[in-house]
CSV table of C-alpha atoms and ligand atoms in Angstrom, one decimal:
chain,number,residue,atom,x,y,z
O,1,UNK,CA,-4.7,11.0,15.0
O,2,UNK,CA,-2.2,11.5,12.3
O,3,UNK,CA,-2.6,15.2,11.4
O,4,UNK,CA,0.0,16.3,14.0
O,5,UNK,CA,2.5,13.7,13.4
O,6,UNK,CA,4.3,15.0,10.4
O,7,UNK,CA,7.2,16.7,11.8
O,8,UNK,CA,9.5,15.0,9.1
O,9,UNK,CA,11.2,17.5,7.1
O,10,UNK,CA,9.3,19.0,4.0
O,11,UNK,CA,11.1,18.0,0.9
O,12,UNK,CA,10.1,20.9,-1.1
O,13,UNK,CA,11.5,23.3,1.7
O,14,UNK,CA,14.9,21.6,1.1
O,15,UNK,CA,14.8,22.1,-2.4
O,16,UNK,CA,17.2,25.0,-3.6
O,17,UNK,CA,15.5,28.1,-4.7
O,18,UNK,CA,14.2,27.6,-8.3
O,19,UNK,CA,16.6,28.8,-10.8
O,20,UNK,CA,14.8,31.3,-13.2
O,21,UNK,CA,18.0,31.3,-15.2
O,22,UNK,CA,17.3,30.1,-18.7
O,23,UNK,CA,13.6,30.1,-18.0
O,24,UNK,CA,11.0,31.7,-20.0
O,25,UNK,CA,9.6,34.8,-18.1
O,26,UNK,CA,6.4,32.9,-17.5
O,27,UNK,CA,8.2,30.0,-16.4
O,28,UNK,CA,10.3,32.1,-14.0
O,29,UNK,CA,7.3,33.6,-12.7
O,30,UNK,CA,5.6,30.1,-12.1
O,31,UNK,CA,8.7,29.0,-10.3
O,32,UNK,CA,8.9,32.1,-8.1
O,33,UNK,CA,5.1,31.6,-7.1
O,34,UNK,CA,6.1,28.1,-6.1
O,35,UNK,CA,9.1,29.3,-4.2
O,36,UNK,CA,6.7,31.8,-2.2
O,37,UNK,CA,4.2,29.0,-1.6
O,38,UNK,CA,1.6,30.5,-3.5
O,39,UNK,CA,-1.2,28.4,-4.7
O,40,UNK,CA,-1.4,27.9,-8.3
O,41,UNK,CA,-5.1,28.2,-9.7
O,42,UNK,CA,-6.7,26.7,-12.9
O,43,UNK,CA,-6.8,30.0,-14.8
O,44,UNK,CA,-3.0,30.7,-13.9
O,45,UNK,CA,-0.4,30.0,-16.3
O,46,UNK,CA,1.6,26.9,-15.5
O,47,UNK,CA,4.0,24.5,-17.4
O,48,UNK,CA,2.5,22.0,-19.5
O,49,UNK,CA,4.5,19.1,-17.7
O,50,UNK,CA,3.0,20.4,-14.3
O,51,UNK,CA,-0.6,20.2,-15.7
O,52,UNK,CA,0.2,16.8,-16.9
O,53,UNK,CA,2.0,15.5,-13.9
O,54,UNK,CA,-1.0,16.9,-11.8
O,55,UNK,CA,-3.7,15.2,-14.0
O,56,UNK,CA,-1.7,11.9,-13.8
O,57,UNK,CA,-1.4,11.9,-10.0
O,58,UNK,CA,-5.0,13.4,-9.2
O,59,UNK,CA,-6.8,11.0,-11.7
O,60,UNK,CA,-5.0,8.0,-10.3
O,61,UNK,CA,-5.9,9.0,-6.9
O,62,UNK,CA,-9.5,9.5,-8.1
O,63,UNK,CA,-9.5,6.0,-9.6
O,64,UNK,CA,-8.2,4.8,-6.3
O,65,UNK,CA,-10.9,6.2,-4.5
O,66,UNK,CA,-13.7,4.6,-6.5
O,67,UNK,CA,-12.0,1.3,-6.9
O,68,UNK,CA,-11.6,1.3,-3.2
O,69,UNK,CA,-15.4,1.2,-2.5
O,70,UNK,CA,-15.4,-2.4,-3.9
O,71,UNK,CA,-13.4,-4.4,-1.4
O,72,UNK,CA,-15.5,-2.9,1.6
O,73,UNK,CA,-18.9,-2.7,-0.4
O,74,UNK,CA,-18.4,-6.5,-0.7
O,75,UNK,CA,-19.2,-6.4,3.4
O,76,UNK,CA,-22.0,-4.2,3.4
O,77,UNK,CA,-24.7,-6.8,3.4
O,78,UNK,CA,-22.8,-8.9,5.9
O,79,UNK,CA,-21.8,-6.3,8.7
O,80,UNK,CA,-22.6,-8.0,12.0
O,81,UNK,CA,-24.9,-5.3,13.2
O,82,UNK,CA,-27.1,-2.4,12.0
O,83,UNK,CA,-24.9,0.1,13.5
O,84,UNK,CA,-21.6,-1.3,11.8
O,85,UNK,CA,-23.8,-1.7,8.4
O,86,UNK,CA,-24.8,2.2,8.6
O,87,UNK,CA,-21.1,3.0,9.4
O,88,UNK,CA,-19.8,1.2,6.6
O,89,UNK,CA,-22.2,2.4,4.1
O,90,UNK,CA,-21.3,6.1,5.1
O,91,UNK,CA,-17.8,5.3,4.6
O,92,UNK,CA,-18.1,3.6,1.4
O,93,UNK,CA,-20.3,6.7,0.0
O,94,UNK,CA,-17.5,8.9,1.4
O,95,UNK,CA,-15.1,7.1,-1.0
O,96,UNK,CA,-17.4,7.6,-4.1
O,97,UNK,CA,-17.6,11.4,-3.0
O,98,UNK,CA,-13.9,11.7,-2.8
O,99,UNK,CA,-13.5,10.3,-6.5
O,100,UNK,CA,-16.0,13.0,-7.4
O,101,UNK,CA,-13.9,15.8,-5.8
O,102,UNK,CA,-10.9,14.5,-7.3
O,103,UNK,CA,-12.3,14.1,-10.9
O,104,UNK,CA,-13.5,17.6,-10.8
O,105,UNK,CA,-10.1,18.7,-9.7
O,106,UNK,CA,-8.6,16.9,-12.8
O,107,UNK,CA,-11.2,18.6,-14.8
O,108,UNK,CA,-10.0,22.1,-13.7
O,109,UNK,CA,-6.8,21.1,-15.5
O,110,UNK,CA,-8.4,20.6,-18.8
O,111,UNK,CA,-8.8,16.8,-18.6
O,112,UNK,CA,-12.0,15.2,-19.7
O,113,UNK,CA,-13.8,12.9,-17.3
O,114,UNK,CA,-15.0,10.6,-19.9
O,115,UNK,CA,-11.4,10.1,-21.1
O,116,UNK,CA,-10.1,9.6,-17.4
O,117,UNK,CA,-12.8,7.0,-16.6
O,118,UNK,CA,-12.2,5.3,-20.1
O,119,UNK,CA,-8.3,4.8,-19.3
O,120,UNK,CA,-9.4,3.2,-15.9
O,121,UNK,CA,-12.0,0.8,-17.5
O,122,UNK,CA,-9.4,0.0,-20.3
O,123,UNK,CA,-7.1,-0.9,-17.8
O,124,UNK,CA,-4.5,1.6,-18.9
O,125,UNK,CA,-4.6,3.9,-15.8
O,126,UNK,CA,-3.1,2.9,-12.5
O,127,UNK,CA,-4.8,2.8,-9.3
O,128,UNK,CA,-3.5,2.0,-5.7
O,129,UNK,CA,-2.2,-1.4,-5.6
O,130,UNK,CA,-3.8,-2.0,-2.2
O,131,UNK,CA,-7.3,-2.3,-3.7
O,132,UNK,CA,-6.3,-5.4,-5.5
O,133,UNK,CA,-6.1,-7.7,-2.5
O,134,UNK,CA,-9.4,-9.6,-1.3
O,135,UNK,CA,-11.6,-8.9,2.0
O,136,UNK,CA,-11.9,-12.4,3.1
O,137,UNK,CA,-13.2,-11.7,6.6
O,138,UNK,CA,-14.9,-8.9,8.6
O,139,UNK,CA,-12.0,-8.2,10.4
O,140,UNK,CA,-10.5,-6.9,7.1
O,141,UNK,CA,-13.1,-4.1,7.1
O,142,UNK,CA,-11.3,-3.0,10.4
O,143,UNK,CA,-7.9,-3.5,9.1
O,144,UNK,CA,-8.6,-1.5,6.0
O,145,UNK,CA,-9.9,1.5,8.0
O,146,UNK,CA,-6.8,1.1,10.7
O,147,UNK,CA,-4.1,0.4,8.6
O,148,UNK,CA,-5.2,1.3,4.9
O,149,UNK,CA,-7.1,4.5,5.7
O,150,UNK,CA,-4.2,5.3,8.1
O,151,UNK,CA,-1.7,5.2,5.4
O,152,UNK,CA,-4.0,7.0,3.3
O,153,UNK,CA,-4.3,10.0,5.4
O,154,UNK,CA,-0.4,9.9,6.3
O,155,UNK,CA,0.3,10.3,2.5
O,156,UNK,CA,-2.6,12.8,2.2
O,157,UNK,CA,-2.3,15.4,4.9
O,158,UNK,CA,0.8,16.9,3.2
O,159,UNK,CA,-1.1,17.1,0.0
O,160,UNK,CA,-3.3,19.6,1.7
O,161,UNK,CA,-0.3,22.0,1.2
O,162,UNK,CA,0.2,21.0,-2.3
O,163,UNK,CA,0.6,23.8,-4.8
O,164,UNK,CA,-2.3,23.3,-6.8
O,165,UNK,CA,-5.2,25.1,-5.2
O,166,UNK,CA,-8.3,22.8,-6.3
O,167,UNK,CA,-6.3,19.7,-5.1
O,168,UNK,CA,-5.2,21.0,-1.9
O,169,UNK,CA,-8.6,22.3,-1.1
O,170,UNK,CA,-10.2,18.9,-2.0
O,171,UNK,CA,-7.7,17.1,0.4
O,172,UNK,CA,-8.6,19.0,3.1
O,173,UNK,CA,-12.4,17.6,3.3
O,174,UNK,CA,-11.0,14.2,2.2
O,175,UNK,CA,-8.5,14.0,5.1
O,176,UNK,CA,-11.3,14.9,7.7
O,177,UNK,CA,-13.4,12.2,6.2
O,178,UNK,CA,-10.6,9.7,6.2
O,179,UNK,CA,-9.8,10.5,9.7
O,180,UNK,CA,-13.4,9.0,10.6
O,181,UNK,CA,-12.7,6.2,8.4
O,182,UNK,CA,-9.4,5.5,10.3
O,183,UNK,CA,-11.1,5.7,13.8
O,184,UNK,CA,-14.1,3.3,12.6
O,185,UNK,CA,-11.5,0.7,11.5
O,186,UNK,CA,-9.7,0.9,14.6
O,187,UNK,CA,-12.8,0.5,16.6
O,188,UNK,CA,-13.7,-2.7,14.7
O,189,UNK,CA,-10.3,-4.1,15.5
O,190,UNK,CA,-10.2,-3.1,19.1
O,191,UNK,CA,-13.7,-4.7,19.4
O,192,UNK,CA,-12.4,-7.9,17.8
O,193,UNK,CA,-9.2,-7.7,19.9
O,194,UNK,CA,-11.4,-7.3,23.0
O,195,UNK,CA,-13.7,-10.4,22.1
O,196,UNK,CA,-13.2,-14.0,22.1
O,197,UNK,CA,-10.1,-15.8,21.2
O,198,UNK,CA,-11.3,-16.6,17.9
O,199,UNK,CA,-12.2,-12.9,17.1
O,200,UNK,CA,-8.8,-11.9,18.1
O,201,UNK,CA,-7.3,-14.5,15.8
O,202,UNK,CA,-9.4,-13.1,13.1
O,203,UNK,CA,-7.9,-9.7,13.7
O,204,UNK,CA,-4.4,-11.0,13.6
O,205,UNK,CA,-4.8,-13.2,10.6
O,206,UNK,CA,-6.2,-9.9,8.8
O,207,UNK,CA,-3.4,-7.8,10.0
O,208,UNK,CA,-0.8,-10.8,8.8
O,209,UNK,CA,-2.3,-10.2,5.4
O,210,UNK,CA,-2.6,-6.6,5.1
O,211,UNK,CA,0.6,-5.1,6.7
O,212,UNK,CA,3.1,-5.5,3.9
O,213,UNK,CA,0.5,-4.5,1.1
O,214,UNK,CA,-0.1,-1.3,3.4
O,215,UNK,CA,3.5,-0.6,3.5
O,216,UNK,CA,3.8,-1.0,-0.2
O,217,UNK,CA,1.0,1.8,-0.9
O,218,UNK,CA,3.3,4.6,-0.2
O,219,UNK,CA,5.0,3.6,-3.5
O,220,UNK,CA,8.7,2.7,-4.5
O,221,UNK,CA,11.7,3.5,-2.4
O,222,UNK,CA,12.7,7.1,-3.1
O,223,UNK,CA,15.6,5.9,-5.1
O,224,UNK,CA,13.2,4.2,-7.6
O,225,UNK,CA,10.6,7.0,-7.6
O,226,UNK,CA,10.6,8.5,-10.9
O,227,UNK,CA,8.2,11.3,-10.1
O,228,UNK,CA,9.5,12.5,-6.8
O,229,UNK,CA,12.2,15.0,-7.7
O,230,UNK,CA,10.0,17.0,-10.1
O,231,UNK,CA,6.9,16.7,-8.0
O,232,UNK,CA,8.7,17.9,-4.9
O,233,UNK,CA,10.4,20.9,-6.8
O,234,UNK,CA,6.9,21.9,-8.0
O,235,UNK,CA,5.4,21.7,-4.4
O,236,UNK,CA,3.2,18.8,-5.3
O,237,UNK,CA,5.0,16.3,-3.2
O,238,UNK,CA,5.9,17.5,0.4
O,239,UNK,CA,7.3,14.4,1.7
O,240,UNK,CA,8.7,11.6,0.1
O,241,UNK,CA,7.5,7.9,-0.1
O,242,UNK,CA,10.1,6.4,2.1
O,243,UNK,CA,9.6,9.3,4.7
O,244,UNK,CA,5.9,8.7,4.8
O,245,UNK,CA,6.2,4.9,5.0
O,246,UNK,CA,8.7,5.4,8.1
O,247,UNK,CA,6.3,7.8,9.7
O,248,UNK,CA,3.6,5.3,9.3
O,249,UNK,CA,5.4,2.6,10.9
O,250,UNK,CA,6.4,4.8,13.9
O,251,UNK,CA,2.8,5.5,14.5
O,252,UNK,CA,1.3,2.2,14.0
O,253,UNK,CA,3.6,0.0,15.9
O,254,UNK,CA,2.4,1.4,19.4
O,255,UNK,CA,-1.2,1.1,18.2
O,256,UNK,CA,-0.6,-2.6,17.4
O,257,UNK,CA,1.1,-3.0,20.7
O,258,UNK,CA,-2.0,-1.7,22.4
O,259,UNK,CA,-4.4,-3.9,20.7
O,260,UNK,CA,-2.2,-6.9,21.5
O,261,UNK,CA,-1.5,-7.7,17.8
O,262,UNK,CA,1.8,-8.8,16.4
O,263,UNK,CA,3.1,-7.1,13.2
O,264,UNK,CA,4.2,-9.8,10.8
O,265,UNK,CA,7.7,-8.7,10.7
O,266,UNK,CA,10.7,-10.3,12.5
O,267,UNK,CA,13.0,-7.4,11.8
O,268,UNK,CA,10.8,-4.8,13.2
O,269,UNK,CA,12.7,-3.2,16.0
O,270,UNK,CA,13.1,0.1,17.7
O,271,UNK,CA,16.5,1.8,16.5
O,272,UNK,CA,17.4,4.2,19.4
O,273,UNK,CA,20.1,5.8,17.1
O,274,UNK,CA,17.9,6.6,14.2
O,275,UNK,CA,14.8,7.5,16.6
O,276,UNK,CA,12.7,5.1,14.3
O,277,UNK,CA,11.6,1.6,13.9
O,278,UNK,CA,13.7,-0.4,11.7
O,279,UNK,CA,11.6,-2.8,9.5
O,280,UNK,CA,12.2,-5.6,7.1
O,281,UNK,CA,12.5,-5.7,3.3
O,282,UNK,CA,9.4,-5.1,1.3
O,283,UNK,CA,8.7,-7.4,-1.6
O,284,UNK,CA,8.9,-5.2,-4.6
O,285,UNK,CA,8.4,-8.0,-7.0
O,286,UNK,CA,5.0,-8.4,-5.7
O,287,UNK,CA,4.4,-4.7,-5.6
O,288,UNK,CA,5.2,-4.3,-9.4
O,289,UNK,CA,3.2,-7.3,-10.2
O,290,UNK,CA,0.3,-5.9,-8.5
O,291,UNK,CA,0.7,-2.6,-10.2
O,292,UNK,CA,1.1,-4.1,-13.5
O,293,UNK,CA,-2.4,-5.8,-13.3
O,294,UNK,CA,-1.4,-9.3,-11.9
O,295,UNK,CA,-2.4,-8.9,-8.6
O,296,UNK,CA,-5.0,-11.1,-6.5
O,297,UNK,CA,-8.0,-9.2,-7.6
O,298,UNK,CA,-7.1,-6.8,-10.3
O,299,UNK,CA,-9.3,-8.6,-12.9
O,300,UNK,CA,-12.3,-8.9,-10.6
O,301,UNK,CA,-12.1,-5.2,-9.5
O,302,UNK,CA,-12.1,-3.8,-13.1
O,303,UNK,CA,-14.9,-6.1,-13.9
O,304,UNK,CA,-16.9,-4.9,-11.1
O,305,UNK,CA,-16.2,-1.1,-11.9
O,306,UNK,CA,-16.9,-1.5,-15.5
O,307,UNK,CA,-20.1,-3.3,-14.5
O,308,UNK,CA,-21.2,-0.7,-11.8
O,309,UNK,CA,-20.5,2.3,-14.3
O,310,UNK,CA,-22.7,0.4,-16.9
O,311,UNK,CA,-25.4,-0.4,-14.4
O,312,UNK,CA,-25.6,3.4,-13.5
O,313,UNK,CA,-26.0,4.5,-17.1
O,314,UNK,CA,-29.7,5.2,-16.6
O,315,UNK,CA,-29.0,7.5,-13.7
O,316,UNK,CA,-26.6,9.5,-15.7
O,317,UNK,CA,-29.2,9.8,-18.6
O,318,UNK,CA,-31.9,10.7,-16.3
O,319,UNK,CA,-29.7,13.2,-14.6
O,320,UNK,CA,-28.8,14.6,-17.9
O,321,UNK,CA,-32.5,14.7,-19.2
O,322,UNK,CA,-33.4,16.4,-16.2
O,323,UNK,CA,-30.8,19.2,-16.4
O,324,UNK,CA,-31.7,19.7,-20.2
O,325,UNK,CA,-35.5,20.1,-19.2
O,326,UNK,CA,-34.5,22.8,-16.4
O,327,UNK,CA,-32.1,24.4,-18.9
O,328,UNK,CA,-35.0,24.6,-21.5
O,329,UNK,CA,-37.3,25.9,-18.9
O,330,UNK,CA,-35.1,28.6,-18.0
O,331,UNK,CA,-34.7,29.6,-21.5
O,332,UNK,CA,-38.6,29.9,-22.3
O,333,UNK,CA,-39.1,31.6,-19.0
O,334,UNK,CA,-36.5,34.4,-20.0
O,335,UNK,CA,-38.1,34.6,-23.5
O,336,UNK,CA,-41.5,35.2,-21.8
O,337,UNK,CA,-40.1,38.0,-19.4
O,338,UNK,CA,-38.4,39.6,-22.4
O,339,UNK,CA,-41.6,39.5,-24.6
O,340,UNK,CA,-43.5,41.0,-21.6
K,1,3HC,N1,-0.4,1.6,-6.4
K,1,3HC,C1,-0.2,1.8,-7.6
K,1,3HC,N2,0.9,2.4,-8.6
K,1,3HC,C2,1.7,3.1,-7.9
K,1,3HC,C3,1.7,3.0,-6.1
K,1,3HC,C4,0.9,2.2,-5.6
K,1,3HC,N3,0.8,2.0,-4.2
K,1,3HC,N4,2.8,3.8,-5.9
K,1,3HC,C5,3.4,4.3,-6.9
K,1,3HC,N5,2.9,3.9,-8.0
K,1,3HC,C6,3.2,4.2,-9.4
K,1,3HC,C7,3.2,5.6,-9.6
K,1,3HC,O1,1.7,6.0,-9.9
K,1,3HC,C8,4.0,5.8,-10.9
K,1,3HC,O2,3.3,5.3,-11.9
K,1,3HC,P1,3.1,6.2,-13.2
K,1,3HC,O3,4.6,6.8,-13.7
K,1,3HC,O4,2.7,5.3,-14.3
K,1,3HC,O5,2.1,7.3,-12.9
K,1,3HC,C9,5.1,4.9,-10.6
K,1,3HC,O6,4.7,4.0,-9.5
K,1,3HC,C10,6.3,5.4,-9.9
K,1,3HC,O7,6.0,6.1,-8.7
K,1,3HC,P2,6.5,7.4,-8.1
K,1,3HC,O8,6.8,7.3,-6.4
K,1,3HC,O9,7.3,8.0,-8.9
K,1,3HC,O10,5.1,8.1,-8.2
K,1,3HC,P3,4.4,9.5,-7.3
K,1,3HC,O11,5.6,10.4,-7.2
K,1,3HC,O12,3.3,9.6,-8.0
K,1,3HC,O13,4.2,8.8,-5.8
K,1,3HC,C11,2.2,8.3,-4.6
K,1,3HC,C12,3.3,7.7,-5.9
K,1,3HC,C13,2.8,8.3,-3.4
K,1,3HC,C14,0.8,7.2,-4.7
K,1,3HC,C15,1.6,9.6,-5.3
K,1,3HC,O14,1.3,9.6,-6.5
K,1,3HC,C16,0.4,10.2,-4.5
K,1,3HC,O15,0.7,10.6,-3.4
K,1,3HC,N6,-0.9,10.1,-4.8
K,1,3HC,C17,-1.9,10.7,-4.4
K,1,3HC,C18,-2.6,9.9,-3.1
K,1,3HC,C19,-3.0,8.6,-3.8
K,1,3HC,O16,-3.3,8.4,-4.8
K,1,3HC,N7,-3.3,7.5,-2.9
K,1,3HC,C20,-3.8,6.4,-3.3
K,1,3HC,C21,-4.6,5.7,-2.3
K,1,3HC,S1,-6.0,6.6,-2.2
K,1,3HC,C22,-6.9,5.7,-1.0
K,1,3HC,O17,-6.1,4.7,-0.5
K,1,3HC,C23,-8.2,6.0,-0.8
K,1,3HC,C24,-8.6,5.7,0.9
K,1,3HC,O18,-10.1,5.9,0.7
K,1,3HC,C25,-8.2,4.4,1.4
């Protein structure tokens, strides 16, 4: 639904050709490759800051995927039908898979998975603000799919063209799966909107709570975005936070109208001169409070994440013991062959 909607200008394409002046030959070569839109691969030379910036973004993204399993996992046992339960289970498992691809992509840059996971568990690492809000009703599962996954796709489709090969390739599969997630969410909300008055009210109440936090997902205004400039020059970020947010509002308003839902913003209005919807101010105090750990569910999410990791310790030990056994068998089989 969103993949063809990204006709806003690519900010990397707007950057002046990189100046090799004053750069070392290796750096000049790197910048020339970025300018030619070539993919940078793990074995290639890259500036240390590029590597660190990618580890920062990719690991935060991985953390968001695994923490994102929690609000929805909360509803697996309470899904209203077997079919909805199966779909939700598959979706939550997909999010776990996305986390794994992304941790692997970060490892190709030399990051240690243990260090990344420790940073999440100790509260040092960031993950998306959106997952610190509660899922109070079944409608929230629909709204998360429709709005939150919709926003995630809007942000992640341009990342399929990111300059770092392993991240870009992981994003292609992630976006395909996110597209299914978005559609299943829309389907839940549609079913509620076509149901009884109480069901429609449940959907409306959910959208009222999730609309503004979803707009915050895109990050601070471009003028306050610390990383956008450099990330764009390196071809990591293709479209700015504000442009993606605007694009999301523009595609979502007609969807809400189709569903018969009202988006909770009195200032939301089509602006014919701009060719976009105008929308009201975002509460950035709330955003930064949540990012800094003081949202409605930050403590609960981290506790649950650490608990899930500890509970899974025996699985990791069993997998390591099995791999060890296979490796030892392979060595003894090879020595038997040599002896023969
Ligand atoms: N939640 C938490 N922190 C946020 C944030 C948010 N919604 N938006 C921005 N921030 C943080 C940044 O990480 C950065 O912190 P840092 O300096 O400590 O790393 C700081 O605020 C300044 O923001 P910038 O705009 O300068 O940061 P970026 O240029 O990195 O842009 C981003 C932020 C748009 C989130 C970008 O990092 C990005 O595109 N990341 C990859 C996608 C991603 O992580 N999405 C998260 C949701 S994943 C998801 O929703 C899963 C799905 O299954 C639903």
